[in-house]
Coordinates of C-alpha atoms in Angstrom, one line a residue:
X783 CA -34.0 18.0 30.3
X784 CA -36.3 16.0 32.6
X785 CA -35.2 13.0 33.8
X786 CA -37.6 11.0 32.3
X787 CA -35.9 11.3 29.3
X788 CA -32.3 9.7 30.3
X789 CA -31.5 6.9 28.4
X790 CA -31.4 4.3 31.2
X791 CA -30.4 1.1 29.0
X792 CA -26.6 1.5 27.8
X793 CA -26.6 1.4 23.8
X794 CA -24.6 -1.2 22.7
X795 CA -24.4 -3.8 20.3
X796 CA -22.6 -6.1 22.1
X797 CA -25.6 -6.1 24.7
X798 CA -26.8 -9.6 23.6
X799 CA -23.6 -11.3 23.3
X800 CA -24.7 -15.1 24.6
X801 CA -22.5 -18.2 24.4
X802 CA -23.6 -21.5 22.8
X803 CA -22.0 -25.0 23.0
X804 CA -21.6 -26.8 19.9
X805 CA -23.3 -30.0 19.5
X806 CA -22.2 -33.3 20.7
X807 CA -20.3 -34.1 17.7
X808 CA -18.6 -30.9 17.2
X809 CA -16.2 -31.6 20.0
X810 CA -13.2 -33.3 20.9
X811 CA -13.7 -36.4 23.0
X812 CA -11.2 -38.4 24.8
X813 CA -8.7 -36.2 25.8
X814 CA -6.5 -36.8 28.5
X815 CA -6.4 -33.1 30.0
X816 CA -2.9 -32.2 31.8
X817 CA -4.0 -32.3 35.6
X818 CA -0.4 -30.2 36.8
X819 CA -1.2 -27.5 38.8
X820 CA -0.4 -24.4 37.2
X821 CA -2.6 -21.0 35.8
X822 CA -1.9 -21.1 32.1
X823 CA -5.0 -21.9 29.8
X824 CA -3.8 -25.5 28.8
X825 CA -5.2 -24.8 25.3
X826 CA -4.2 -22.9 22.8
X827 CA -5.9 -22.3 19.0
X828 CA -6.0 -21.0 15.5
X829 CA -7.8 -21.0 12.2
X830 CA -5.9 -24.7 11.5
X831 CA -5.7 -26.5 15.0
X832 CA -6.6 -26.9 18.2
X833 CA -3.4 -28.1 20.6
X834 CA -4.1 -29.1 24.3
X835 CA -1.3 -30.0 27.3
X836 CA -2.0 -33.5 27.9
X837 CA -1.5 -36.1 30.8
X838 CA 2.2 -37.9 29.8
X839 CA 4.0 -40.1 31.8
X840 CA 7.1 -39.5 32.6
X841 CA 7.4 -36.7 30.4
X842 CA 5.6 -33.8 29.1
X843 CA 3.4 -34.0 25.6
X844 CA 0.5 -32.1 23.7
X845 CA -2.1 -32.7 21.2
X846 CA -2.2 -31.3 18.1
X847 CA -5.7 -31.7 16.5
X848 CA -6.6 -30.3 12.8
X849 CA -9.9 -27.7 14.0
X850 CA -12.4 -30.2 11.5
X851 CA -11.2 -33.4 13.1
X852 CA -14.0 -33.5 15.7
X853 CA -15.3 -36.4 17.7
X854 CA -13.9 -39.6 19.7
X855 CA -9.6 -38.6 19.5
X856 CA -8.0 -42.0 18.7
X857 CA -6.2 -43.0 21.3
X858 CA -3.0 -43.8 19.3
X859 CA -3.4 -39.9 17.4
X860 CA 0.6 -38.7 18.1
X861 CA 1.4 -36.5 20.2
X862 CA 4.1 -33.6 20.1
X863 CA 6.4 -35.4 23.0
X864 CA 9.8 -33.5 23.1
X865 CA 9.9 -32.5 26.6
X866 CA 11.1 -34.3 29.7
X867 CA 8.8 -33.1 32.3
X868 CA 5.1 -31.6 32.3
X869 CA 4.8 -29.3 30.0
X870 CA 3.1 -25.5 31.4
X871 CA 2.4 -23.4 28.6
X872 CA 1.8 -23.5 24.5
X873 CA 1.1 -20.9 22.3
X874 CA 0.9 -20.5 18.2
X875 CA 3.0 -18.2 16.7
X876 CA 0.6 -15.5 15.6
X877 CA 2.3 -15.3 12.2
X878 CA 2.8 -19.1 10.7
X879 CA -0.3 -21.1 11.9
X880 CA 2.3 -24.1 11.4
X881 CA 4.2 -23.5 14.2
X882 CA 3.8 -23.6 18.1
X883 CA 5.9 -22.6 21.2
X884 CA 6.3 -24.7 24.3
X885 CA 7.3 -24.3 27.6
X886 CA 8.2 -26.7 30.5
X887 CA 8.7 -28.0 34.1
X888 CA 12.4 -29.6 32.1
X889 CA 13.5 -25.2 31.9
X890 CA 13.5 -25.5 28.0
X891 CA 11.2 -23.7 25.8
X892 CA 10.7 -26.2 22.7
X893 CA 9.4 -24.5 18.9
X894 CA 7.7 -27.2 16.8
X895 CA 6.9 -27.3 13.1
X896 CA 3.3 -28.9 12.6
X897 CA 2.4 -30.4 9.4
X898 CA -1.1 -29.8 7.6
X899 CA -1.4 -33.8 7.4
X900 CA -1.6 -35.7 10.6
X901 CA 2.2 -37.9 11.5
X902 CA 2.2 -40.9 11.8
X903 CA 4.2 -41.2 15.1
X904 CA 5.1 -38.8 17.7
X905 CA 6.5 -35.6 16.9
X906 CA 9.9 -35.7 19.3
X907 CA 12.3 -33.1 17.2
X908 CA 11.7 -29.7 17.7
X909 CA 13.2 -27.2 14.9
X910 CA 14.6 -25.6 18.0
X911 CA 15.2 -25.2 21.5
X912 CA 15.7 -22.7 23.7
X913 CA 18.3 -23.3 26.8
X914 CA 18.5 -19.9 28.8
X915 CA 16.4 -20.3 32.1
X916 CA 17.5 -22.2 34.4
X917 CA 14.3 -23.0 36.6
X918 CA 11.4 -24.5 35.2
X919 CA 9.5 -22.2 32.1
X920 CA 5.8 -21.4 32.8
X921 CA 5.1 -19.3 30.3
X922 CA 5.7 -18.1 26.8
X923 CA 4.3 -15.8 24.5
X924 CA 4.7 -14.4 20.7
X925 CA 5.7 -10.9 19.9
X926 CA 2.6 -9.7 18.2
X927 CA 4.2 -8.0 15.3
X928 CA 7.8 -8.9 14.9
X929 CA 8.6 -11.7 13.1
X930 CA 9.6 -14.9 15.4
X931 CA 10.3 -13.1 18.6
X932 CA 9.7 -15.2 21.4
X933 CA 9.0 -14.5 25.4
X934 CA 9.4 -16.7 27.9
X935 CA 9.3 -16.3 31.7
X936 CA 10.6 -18.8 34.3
X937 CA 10.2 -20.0 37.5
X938 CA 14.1 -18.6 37.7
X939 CA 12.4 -15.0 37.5
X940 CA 13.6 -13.9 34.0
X941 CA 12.3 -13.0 31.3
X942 CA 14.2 -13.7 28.2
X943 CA 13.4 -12.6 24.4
X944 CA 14.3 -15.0 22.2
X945 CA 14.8 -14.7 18.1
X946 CA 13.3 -18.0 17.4
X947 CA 14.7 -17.8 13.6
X948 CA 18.3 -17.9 14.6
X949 CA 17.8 -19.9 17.9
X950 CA 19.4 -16.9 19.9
X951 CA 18.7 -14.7 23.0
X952 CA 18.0 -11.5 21.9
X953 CA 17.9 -10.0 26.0
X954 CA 16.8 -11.1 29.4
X955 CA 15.5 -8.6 31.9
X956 CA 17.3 -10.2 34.9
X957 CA 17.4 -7.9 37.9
X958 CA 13.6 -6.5 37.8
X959 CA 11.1 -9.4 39.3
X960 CA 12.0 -10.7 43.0
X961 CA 9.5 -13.2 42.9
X962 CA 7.2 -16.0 41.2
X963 CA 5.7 -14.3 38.2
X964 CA 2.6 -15.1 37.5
X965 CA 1.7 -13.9 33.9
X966 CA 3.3 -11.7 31.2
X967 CA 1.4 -9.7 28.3
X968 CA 2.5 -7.6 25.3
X969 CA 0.8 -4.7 24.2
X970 CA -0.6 -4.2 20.7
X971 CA 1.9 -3.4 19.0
X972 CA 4.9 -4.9 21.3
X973 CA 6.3 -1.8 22.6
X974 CA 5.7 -2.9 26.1
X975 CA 5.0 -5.7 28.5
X976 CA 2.5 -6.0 31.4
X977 CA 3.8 -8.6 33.7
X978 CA 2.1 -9.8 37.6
X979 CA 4.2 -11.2 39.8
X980 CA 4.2 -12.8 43.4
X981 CA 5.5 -9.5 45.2
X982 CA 1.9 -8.1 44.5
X983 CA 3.1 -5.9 41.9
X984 CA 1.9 -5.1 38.3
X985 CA 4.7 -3.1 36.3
X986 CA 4.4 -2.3 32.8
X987 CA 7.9 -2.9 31.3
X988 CA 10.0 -1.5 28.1
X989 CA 11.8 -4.7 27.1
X990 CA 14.5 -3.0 25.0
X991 CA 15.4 -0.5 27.7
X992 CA 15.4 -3.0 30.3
X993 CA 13.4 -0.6 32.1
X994 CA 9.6 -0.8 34.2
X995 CA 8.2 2.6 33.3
X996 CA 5.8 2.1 35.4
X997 CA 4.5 0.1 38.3
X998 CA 1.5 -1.0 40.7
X999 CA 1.7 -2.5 44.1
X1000 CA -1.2 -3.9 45.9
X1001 CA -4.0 -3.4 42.6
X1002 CA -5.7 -5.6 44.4
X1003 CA -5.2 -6.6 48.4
X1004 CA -5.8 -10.1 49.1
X1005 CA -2.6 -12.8 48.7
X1006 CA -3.9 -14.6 45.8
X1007 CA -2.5 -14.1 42.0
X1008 CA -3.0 -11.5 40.5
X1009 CA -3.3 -11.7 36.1
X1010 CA -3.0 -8.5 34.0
X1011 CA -3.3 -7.5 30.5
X1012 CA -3.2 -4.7 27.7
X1013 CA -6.5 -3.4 26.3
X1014 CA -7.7 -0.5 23.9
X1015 CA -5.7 3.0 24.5
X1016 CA -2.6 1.4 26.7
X1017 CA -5.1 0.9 29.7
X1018 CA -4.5 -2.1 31.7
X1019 CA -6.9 -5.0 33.2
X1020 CA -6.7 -6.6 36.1
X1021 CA -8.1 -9.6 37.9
X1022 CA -7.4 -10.4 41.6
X1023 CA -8.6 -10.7 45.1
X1024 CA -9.9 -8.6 48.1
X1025 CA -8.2 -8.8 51.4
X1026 CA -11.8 -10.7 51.8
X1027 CA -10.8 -13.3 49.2
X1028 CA -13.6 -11.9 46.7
X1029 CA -12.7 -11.9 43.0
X1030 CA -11.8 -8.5 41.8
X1031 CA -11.3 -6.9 38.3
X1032 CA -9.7 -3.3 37.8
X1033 CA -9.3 -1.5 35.0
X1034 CA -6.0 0.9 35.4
X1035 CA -4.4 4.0 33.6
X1036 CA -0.4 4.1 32.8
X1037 CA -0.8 8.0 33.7
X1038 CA -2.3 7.8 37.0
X1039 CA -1.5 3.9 37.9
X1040 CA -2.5 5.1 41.7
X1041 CA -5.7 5.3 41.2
X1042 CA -8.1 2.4 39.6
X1043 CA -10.9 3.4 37.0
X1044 CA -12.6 1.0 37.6
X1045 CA -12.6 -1.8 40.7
X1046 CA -15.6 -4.3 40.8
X1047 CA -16.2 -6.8 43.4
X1048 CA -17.8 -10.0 41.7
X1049 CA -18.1 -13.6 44.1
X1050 CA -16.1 -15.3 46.6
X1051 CA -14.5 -18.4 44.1
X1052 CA -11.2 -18.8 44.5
X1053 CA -10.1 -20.2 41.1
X1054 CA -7.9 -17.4 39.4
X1055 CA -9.8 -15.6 36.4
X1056 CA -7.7 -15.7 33.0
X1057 CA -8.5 -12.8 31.1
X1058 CA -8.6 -13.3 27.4
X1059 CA -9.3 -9.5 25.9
X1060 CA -11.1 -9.0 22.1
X1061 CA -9.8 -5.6 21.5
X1062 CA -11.9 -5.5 18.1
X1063 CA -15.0 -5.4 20.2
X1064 CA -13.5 -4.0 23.8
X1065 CA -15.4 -6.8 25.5
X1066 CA -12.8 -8.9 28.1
X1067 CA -14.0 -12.8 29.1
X1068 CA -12.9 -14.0 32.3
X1069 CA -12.7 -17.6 32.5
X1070 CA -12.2 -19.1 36.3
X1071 CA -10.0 -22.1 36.4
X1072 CA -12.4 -24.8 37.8
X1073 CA -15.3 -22.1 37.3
X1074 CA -18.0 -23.5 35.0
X1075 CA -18.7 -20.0 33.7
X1076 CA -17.5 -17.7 31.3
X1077 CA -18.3 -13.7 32.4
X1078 CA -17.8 -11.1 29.8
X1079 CA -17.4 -7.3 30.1
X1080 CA -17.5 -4.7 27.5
X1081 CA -15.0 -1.3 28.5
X1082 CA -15.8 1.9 27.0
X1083 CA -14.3 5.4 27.9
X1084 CA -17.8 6.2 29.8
X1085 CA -18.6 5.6 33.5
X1086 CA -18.3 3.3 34.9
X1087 CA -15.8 1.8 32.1
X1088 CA -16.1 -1.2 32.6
X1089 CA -19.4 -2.5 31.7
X1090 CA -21.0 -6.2 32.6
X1091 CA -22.7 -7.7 29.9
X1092 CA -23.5 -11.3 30.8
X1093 CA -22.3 -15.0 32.1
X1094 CA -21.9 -18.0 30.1
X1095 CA -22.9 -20.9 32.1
X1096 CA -22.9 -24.3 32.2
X1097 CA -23.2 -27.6 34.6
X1098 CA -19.1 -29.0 34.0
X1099 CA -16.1 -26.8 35.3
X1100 CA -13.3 -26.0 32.9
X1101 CA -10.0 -27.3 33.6
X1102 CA -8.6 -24.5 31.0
X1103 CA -9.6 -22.3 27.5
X1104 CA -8.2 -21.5 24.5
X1105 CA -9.4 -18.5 22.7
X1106 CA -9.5 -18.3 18.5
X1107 CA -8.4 -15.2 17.1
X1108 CA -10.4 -13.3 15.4
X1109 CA -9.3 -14.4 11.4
X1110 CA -10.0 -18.3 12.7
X1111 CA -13.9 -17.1 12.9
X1112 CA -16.7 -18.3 10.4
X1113 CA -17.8 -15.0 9.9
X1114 CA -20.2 -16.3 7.1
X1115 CA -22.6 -17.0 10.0
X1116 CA -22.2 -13.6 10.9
X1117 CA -23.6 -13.9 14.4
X1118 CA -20.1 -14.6 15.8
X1119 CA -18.3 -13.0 18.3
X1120 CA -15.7 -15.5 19.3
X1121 CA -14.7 -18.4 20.2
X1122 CA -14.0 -20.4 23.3
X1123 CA -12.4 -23.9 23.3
X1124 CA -13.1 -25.2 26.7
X1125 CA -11.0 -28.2 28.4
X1126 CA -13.0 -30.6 30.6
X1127 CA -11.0 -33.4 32.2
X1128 CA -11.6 -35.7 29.2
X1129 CA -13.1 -33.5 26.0
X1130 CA -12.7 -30.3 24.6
X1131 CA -15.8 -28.5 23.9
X1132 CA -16.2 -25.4 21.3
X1133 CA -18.3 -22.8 22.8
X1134 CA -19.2 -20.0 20.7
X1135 CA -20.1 -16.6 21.6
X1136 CA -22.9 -15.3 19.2
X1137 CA -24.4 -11.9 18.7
X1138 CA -27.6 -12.2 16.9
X1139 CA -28.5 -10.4 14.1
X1140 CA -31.8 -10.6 11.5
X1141 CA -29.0 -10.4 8.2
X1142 CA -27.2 -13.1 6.4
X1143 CA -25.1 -10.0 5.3
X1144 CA -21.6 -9.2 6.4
X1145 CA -21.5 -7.3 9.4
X1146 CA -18.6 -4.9 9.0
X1147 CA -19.1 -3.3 12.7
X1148 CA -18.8 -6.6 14.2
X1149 CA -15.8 -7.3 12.2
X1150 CA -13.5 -4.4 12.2
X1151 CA -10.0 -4.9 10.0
X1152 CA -8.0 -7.3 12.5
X1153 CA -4.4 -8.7 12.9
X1154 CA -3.9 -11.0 10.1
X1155 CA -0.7 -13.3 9.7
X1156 CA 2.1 -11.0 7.8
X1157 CA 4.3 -9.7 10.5
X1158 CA 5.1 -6.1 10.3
X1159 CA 8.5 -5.9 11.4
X1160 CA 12.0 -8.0 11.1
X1161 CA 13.4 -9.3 15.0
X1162 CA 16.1 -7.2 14.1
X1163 CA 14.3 -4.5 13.2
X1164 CA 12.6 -4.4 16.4
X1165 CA 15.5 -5.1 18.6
X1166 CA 16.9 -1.6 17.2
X1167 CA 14.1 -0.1 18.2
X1168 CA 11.3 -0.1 15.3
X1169 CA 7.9 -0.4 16.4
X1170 CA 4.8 -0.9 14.0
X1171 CA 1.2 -1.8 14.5
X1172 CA -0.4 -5.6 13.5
X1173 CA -1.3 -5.7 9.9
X1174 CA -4.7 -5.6 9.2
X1175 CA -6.6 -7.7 7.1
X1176 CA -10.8 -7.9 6.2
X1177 CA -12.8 -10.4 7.0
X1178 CA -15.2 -9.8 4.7
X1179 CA -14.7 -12.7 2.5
X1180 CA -13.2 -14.9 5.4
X1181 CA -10.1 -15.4 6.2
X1182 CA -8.7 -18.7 4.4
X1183 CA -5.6 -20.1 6.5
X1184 CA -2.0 -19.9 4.7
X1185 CA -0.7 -23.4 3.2
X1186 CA 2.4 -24.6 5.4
X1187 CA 5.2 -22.3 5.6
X1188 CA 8.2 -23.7 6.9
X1189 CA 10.3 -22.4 9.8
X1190 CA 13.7 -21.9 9.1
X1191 CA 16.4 -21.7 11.7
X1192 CA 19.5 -20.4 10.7
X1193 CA 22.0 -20.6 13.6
X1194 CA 24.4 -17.4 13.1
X1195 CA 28.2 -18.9 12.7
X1196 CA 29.8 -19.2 16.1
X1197 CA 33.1 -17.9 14.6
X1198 CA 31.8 -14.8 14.1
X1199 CA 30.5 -14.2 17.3
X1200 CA 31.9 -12.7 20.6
X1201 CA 30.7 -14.3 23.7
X1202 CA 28.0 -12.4 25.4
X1203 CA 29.2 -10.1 28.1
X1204 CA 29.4 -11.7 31.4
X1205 CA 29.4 -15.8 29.8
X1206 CA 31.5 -18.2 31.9
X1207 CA 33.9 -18.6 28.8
X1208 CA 37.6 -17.6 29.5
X1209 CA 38.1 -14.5 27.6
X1210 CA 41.5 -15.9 26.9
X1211 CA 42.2 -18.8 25.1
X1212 CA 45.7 -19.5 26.0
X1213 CA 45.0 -21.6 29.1
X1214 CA 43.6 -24.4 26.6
X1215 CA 46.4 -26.6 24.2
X1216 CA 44.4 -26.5 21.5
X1217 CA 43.7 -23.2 20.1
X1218 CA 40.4 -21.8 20.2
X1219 CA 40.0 -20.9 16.5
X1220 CA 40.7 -24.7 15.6
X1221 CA 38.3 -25.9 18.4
X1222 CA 35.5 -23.8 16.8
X1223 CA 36.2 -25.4 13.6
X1224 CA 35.8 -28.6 15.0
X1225 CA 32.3 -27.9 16.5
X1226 CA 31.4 -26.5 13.6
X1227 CA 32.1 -29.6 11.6
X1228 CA 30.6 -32.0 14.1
X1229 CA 27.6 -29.4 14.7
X1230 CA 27.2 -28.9 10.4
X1231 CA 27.5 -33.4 10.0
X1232 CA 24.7 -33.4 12.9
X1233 CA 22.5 -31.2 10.5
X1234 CA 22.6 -33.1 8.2
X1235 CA 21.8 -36.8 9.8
X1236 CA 18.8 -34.5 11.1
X1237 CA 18.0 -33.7 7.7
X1238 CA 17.7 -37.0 6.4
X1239 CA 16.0 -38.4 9.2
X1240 CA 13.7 -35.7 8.7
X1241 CA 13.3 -36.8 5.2
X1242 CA 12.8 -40.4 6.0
X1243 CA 10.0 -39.6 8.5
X1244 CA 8.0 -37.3 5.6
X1245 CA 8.6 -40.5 2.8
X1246 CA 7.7 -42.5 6.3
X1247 CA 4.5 -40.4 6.6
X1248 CA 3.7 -40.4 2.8
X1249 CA 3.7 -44.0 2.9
X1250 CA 1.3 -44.6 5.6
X1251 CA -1.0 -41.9 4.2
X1252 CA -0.9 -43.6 0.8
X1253 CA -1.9 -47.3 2.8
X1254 CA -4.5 -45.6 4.8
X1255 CA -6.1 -44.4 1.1
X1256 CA -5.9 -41.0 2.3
X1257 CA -4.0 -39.6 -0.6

């Protein structure tokens, strides 16, 4: 055919994607935005609330803010304040919008029950906490489909699973990073993880074997860090640096991880991109820590793969971003693509990313079936070696967020179980005077009584927080 004919304009609908801040009273104002150095997004959010690492003296603290609660923050709104030093890293457990996971300089990872109603008073009791590293715990994230299975990696260079619902480690995968790692990512359905680290090497890693089955080194070539994560098909992104300290992206296959299919130069910033990835749309945002842009690339399976489509600017850099999954969207306005929640050093600002369209109809191709809150497998289940893909729910009549389930932790009974292999318990008991067996009972006693003053004072807070709701005229 002549060459006139060639379509020279890519078809696709996500061509016009552009970003639009929300008006001035849509956001969140008078915020004290965490100022610790570290590469996590500071922000993290779902179809209830928006929850933000704040600035806490001599401890470590976040914000919890209900999504409709917009405007000047008061300054005495309570805080979630558990922690003893900075905390790095929050994330929402993809399957109860209640509860959120945090992670901190103090090498405990804290889980936290939120109510639907705002406390009264700081929320300093988390339903558990997780002991295991013992270096200070940068970052955490849900398993995408099993029920309350936890990650967390550490400055200690583990990486331990946790089953958040009976407080236990489920594995660590000790021997396999050597250095600093930078970020870890599951795949879709939580058969694997994608994790950077400082030895400049990207390895793709089978938890449950313990095993990398397959590795990178050098994806990019400059010393900076390096961030990676899953998209469609088990490909994986990347974003990095030149040896010229330009800002790279790559887009890599498991098969043939020598080669890049894709490796795009884009400016000279040195503020590390954070990927967030839509796979119902393929398009990947990269969001520069201390960049005041948002770019956003579409990949597709033709050349060359990864496609730019646009940049999101503004005049303010962000100090971090939270990303809303797809069920937290207003898909009534049917423009939507997603949304951004961007962290200045005193507000958080909405930004959403619109694709226009002539219809007030739903757009079904916009909104594909997408991960919706029922996990699909058991921690157990998984642990033996189940896998299952995300749920799926429609969006076609908007997604209306669950009422408040309650996490339960039930602690297994420490009578019935063997130390793990390789604890610093004496394997025999007979160099104590009292015997073990009775010892356990005793703990057990002391640990059940402890329960229950929790309880109460648990109960006390709740009639507490009842009471000021009823004198604030709010019920």
């Amino acid at each position: 055919p002549p060459a006139m004919s060639r379509r020279v304009v890519r078809q696709s609908k996500f061509r016009h994607v552009f970003g639009q801040p929300v008006k001035a009273d849509q956001m969140y104002e008078d915020i004290r935005v965490s100022k610790v150095t570290w590469d996590s997004s500071f922000c993290a959010v779902n179809p209830k609330f928006v929850a933000i690492i704040v600035e806490a003296g001599g401890g470590g603290a976040f914000i919890v803010l209900p999504l409709a609660k917009t405007g000047r923050v008061d300054k005495n709104h309570p805080l979630v304040t558990g922690h003893t030093a900075p905390v790095l890293d929050i994330d929402w457990c993809p399957h109860n919008d209640n509860v959120i996971a945090s992670a901190s300089e103090d090498t405990t990872v804290m889980v936290w029950q939120i109510p639907d109603y705002v406390p009264v008073r700081n929320l300093t009791e988390p339903v558990v906490t997780l002991e295991g590293h013992s270096k200070r715990v940068g970052i955490i994230a849900w398993h995408p489909t099993a029920r309350n299975v936890l990650l967390s990696a550490g400055s200690d260079n583990l990486v331990i699973l946790w089953n958040v619902g009976t407080g236990e480690m489920l594995l660590a995968l000790t021997d396999i990073h050597s250095d600093l790692i930078y970020n870890v990512g599951w795949n879709r359905n939580g058969s694997l993880l994608v994790t950077t680290c400082k030895d400049k090497r990207v390895r793709v890693i089978d938890p449950r074997k313990r095993q990398v089955v397959a590795e990178k080194a050098r994806p990019h070539d400059g010393a900076r860090p390096i961030r990676a994560i899953f998209v469609a098909d088990g490909k994986i992104f990347t974003t990095g640096f030149s040896r010229m300290s330009e800002r790279q992206l790559g887009l890599w296959d498991l098969n043939n991880f020598e080669e890049p299919i894709a490796l795009q130069e884009m400016d000279t910033s040195n503020g590390v991109l954070l990927p967030f990835y839509d796979a119902d749309s393929s398009i990947v945002y990269l969001c520069g820590k201390g960049d005041s842009s948002i770019r956003y690339f579409e990949i597709t399976d033709e050349a060359p793969y990864v496609h730019y489509l646009s940049t999101y600017s503004s005049k303010e850099p962000q100090r971090g971003m939270g990303f809303m999954p797809k069920r937290g969207l207003d898909v009534s306005k049917c423009e939507i693509a997603s949304r951004f929640f961007k962290l200045h050093e005193r507000k958080c600002e909405p930004i959403v990313m619109t694709v226009p369209r002539k219809s007030d109809l739903f757009q079904d191709d916009l909104y594909p079936d997408t991960p919706g809150p029922e996990p699909a497998l058991e921690a157990d289940e998984w642990l033996a070696g189940k896998d299952a893909e995300p749920v799926l729910i429609s969006l076609r009549d908007g997604y209306v967020p669950l009422k408040n389930r309650e996490l339960k932790v039930v602690k297994k009974n420490i009578l019935d179980t063997r130390p793990p292999p390789g604890s610093r318990r004496s394997q025999s008991g007979s160099d104590t005077n009292i015997s073990r067996p009775a010892l356990e009972e005793l703990l057990e006693e002391i640990r059940a009584l402890k329960e229950t003053v929790q309880a109460h004072e648990k109960r006390i807070c709740d009639l507490e927080n009842k009471l000021g709701q009823f004198s604030n005229g709010t019920e």
